[in-house]
Amino acid sequence: MPTLPWTVPNPPPRDTEVHVFASRFETRTLWGALRFMVRTPGVWRGVSRAPGAYGASLKAQPLKRTFWTLSAWESPQALKEFARSRVHAPVSGGLAAQMRDSKYARWTVSSNDLPLDWAEARRQLS
């Protein structure tokens, strides 16, 4: 699973503020990376159906045990509701022990700037 391309479940209105969330995860072991990959499709389907989700992408380097997520949301509340949902919460909680390092970043952009740029996400996460 290299990169899941930018997927747009609900295009946002033009000229509106969009809330961006990026993450970088590094698992402790290759087994942890495999567990992450096995659980990704269900969460990915959940993002595509989540209220307030404007788009998402995932980059994976499983042999390096590293994964990045990048998503755009209508509001911080929409992101928070998805994170607490039955689609995401059990997976993230179940993988917590597998994580060696995690980083998160949040910022806002104009809806006109979608799809998001991975270079900016990496800069925000550094």
Tab-separated table of C-alpha atoms in Angstrom:
chain	number	residue	atom	x	y	z
A	1	MET	CA	0.000	0.000	0.000
A	2	PRO	CA	2.002	3.004	-1.154
A	3	THR	CA	-0.174	6.157	-1.369
A	4	LEU	CA	-3.937	6.299	-1.264
A	5	PRO	CA	-4.691	9.281	-3.504
A	6	TRP	CA	-6.644	12.333	-2.409
A	7	THR	CA	-10.267	11.249	-2.140
A	8	VAL	CA	-13.071	13.784	-1.964
A	9	PRO	CA	-16.203	12.408	-0.319
A	10	ASN	CA	-17.915	15.814	-0.020
A	11	PRO	CA	-16.512	18.746	-1.993
A	12	PRO	CA	-16.528	21.921	0.109
A	13	PRO	CA	-18.105	25.176	-1.000
A	14	ARG	CA	-15.681	27.540	-2.714
A	15	ASP	CA	-13.985	30.272	-0.701
A	16	THR	CA	-14.580	28.690	2.702
A	17	GLU	CA	-12.216	27.898	5.551
A	18	VAL	CA	-11.144	24.255	5.721
A	19	HIS	CA	-9.584	22.604	8.772
A	20	VAL	CA	-6.609	20.413	7.933
A	21	PHE	CA	-5.260	17.560	10.009
A	22	ALA	CA	-1.993	15.732	9.300
A	23	SER	CA	-0.347	12.908	11.189
A	24	ARG	CA	2.802	10.845	11.025
A	25	PHE	CA	3.016	7.451	12.708
A	26	GLU	CA	5.999	5.188	13.121
A	27	THR	CA	5.368	1.697	14.435
A	28	ARG	CA	7.769	-0.136	16.741
A	29	THR	CA	7.931	-3.244	14.576
A	30	LEU	CA	7.071	-4.537	11.124
A	31	TRP	CA	4.280	-6.491	12.811
A	32	GLY	CA	2.856	-3.164	13.993
A	33	ALA	CA	3.103	-1.801	10.433
A	34	LEU	CA	1.230	-4.848	9.148
A	35	ARG	CA	-1.486	-4.341	11.770
A	36	PHE	CA	-1.755	-0.690	10.743
A	37	MET	CA	-2.117	-1.658	7.079
A	38	VAL	CA	-4.714	-4.334	7.761
A	39	ARG	CA	-6.900	-1.839	9.626
A	40	THR	CA	-6.506	1.016	7.161
A	41	PRO	CA	-9.234	0.024	4.639
A	42	GLY	CA	-12.020	0.156	7.232
A	43	VAL	CA	-10.945	3.553	8.521
A	44	TRP	CA	-10.509	4.784	4.949
A	45	ARG	CA	-14.086	3.766	4.109
A	46	GLY	CA	-15.196	5.528	7.289
A	47	VAL	CA	-13.530	8.792	6.264
A	48	SER	CA	-15.281	8.652	2.898
A	49	ARG	CA	-18.646	8.532	4.724
A	50	ALA	CA	-17.860	10.882	7.609
A	51	PRO	CA	-19.989	14.007	7.921
A	52	GLY	CA	-17.844	17.076	7.361
A	53	ALA	CA	-14.971	15.249	5.617
A	54	TYR	CA	-13.757	17.190	2.579
A	55	GLY	CA	-10.909	14.932	1.524
A	56	ALA	CA	-8.148	12.621	2.663
A	57	SER	CA	-4.988	10.862	1.582
A	58	LEU	CA	-2.589	8.375	3.131
A	59	LYS	CA	1.086	7.695	2.402
A	60	ALA	CA	2.559	4.441	3.581
A	61	GLN	CA	6.123	3.179	3.807
A	62	PRO	CA	5.449	-0.125	5.567
A	63	LEU	CA	9.010	-1.426	5.342
A	64	LYS	CA	10.134	1.772	7.089
A	65	ARG	CA	7.170	1.356	9.487
A	66	THR	CA	6.009	4.905	8.708
A	67	PHE	CA	2.558	6.210	7.731
A	68	TRP	CA	1.217	9.706	7.064
A	69	THR	CA	-2.385	10.871	6.946
A	70	LEU	CA	-3.671	14.122	5.525
A	71	SER	CA	-7.305	15.196	5.683
A	72	ALA	CA	-9.533	18.251	5.312
A	73	TRP	CA	-12.632	18.891	7.401
A	74	GLU	CA	-15.538	21.268	7.612
A	75	SER	CA	-14.742	22.040	11.254
A	76	PRO	CA	-12.625	20.886	14.189
A	77	GLN	CA	-15.813	19.347	15.591
A	78	ALA	CA	-16.317	17.195	12.463
A	79	LEU	CA	-12.757	15.875	12.839
A	80	LYS	CA	-13.253	15.253	16.559
A	81	GLU	CA	-16.490	13.353	15.936
A	82	PHE	CA	-14.795	11.135	13.366
A	83	ALA	CA	-11.834	10.489	15.690
A	84	ARG	CA	-14.282	9.372	18.407
A	85	SER	CA	-16.443	7.336	16.028
A	86	ARG	CA	-16.831	3.577	16.206
A	87	VAL	CA	-14.943	3.401	12.907
A	88	HIS	CA	-11.807	5.188	14.110
A	89	ALA	CA	-11.598	5.087	17.920
A	90	PRO	CA	-11.259	1.297	18.371
A	91	VAL	CA	-8.610	1.099	15.647
A	92	SER	CA	-6.511	3.972	16.989
A	93	GLY	CA	-6.835	2.670	20.542
A	94	GLY	CA	-5.938	-0.849	19.454
A	95	LEU	CA	-2.832	0.335	17.633
A	96	ALA	CA	-1.554	2.697	20.336
A	97	ALA	CA	0.763	0.084	21.850
A	98	GLN	CA	2.304	-0.510	18.400
A	99	MET	CA	3.371	3.113	17.970
A	100	ARG	CA	6.953	4.217	18.444
A	101	ASP	CA	6.384	7.843	17.498
A	102	SER	CA	3.397	9.971	16.502
A	103	LYS	CA	3.173	13.582	15.381
A	104	TYR	CA	0.126	15.693	14.595
A	105	ALA	CA	-0.493	19.074	12.993
A	106	ARG	CA	-3.563	21.210	12.410
A	107	TRP	CA	-3.958	24.339	10.298
A	108	THR	CA	-6.530	26.044	8.090
A	109	VAL	CA	-6.591	26.711	4.365
A	110	SER	CA	-9.065	27.988	1.832
A	111	SER	CA	-11.258	25.373	0.180
A	112	ASN	CA	-9.832	26.691	-3.089
A	113	ASP	CA	-6.465	25.167	-2.059
A	114	LEU	CA	-7.733	21.580	-2.116
A	115	PRO	CA	-6.419	19.013	-2.778
A	116	LEU	CA	-3.789	19.450	-0.130
A	117	ASP	CA	-0.060	19.318	-0.780
A	118	TRP	CA	2.038	16.609	0.883
A	119	ALA	CA	5.061	18.916	0.993
A	120	GLU	CA	3.141	21.345	3.200
A	121	ALA	CA	1.940	18.492	5.411
A	122	ARG	CA	5.513	17.305	5.940
A	123	ARG	CA	6.624	20.862	6.731
A	124	GLN	CA	3.815	21.225	9.271
A	125	LEU	CA	4.782	17.919	10.887
A	126	SER	CA	8.502	18.715	11.194
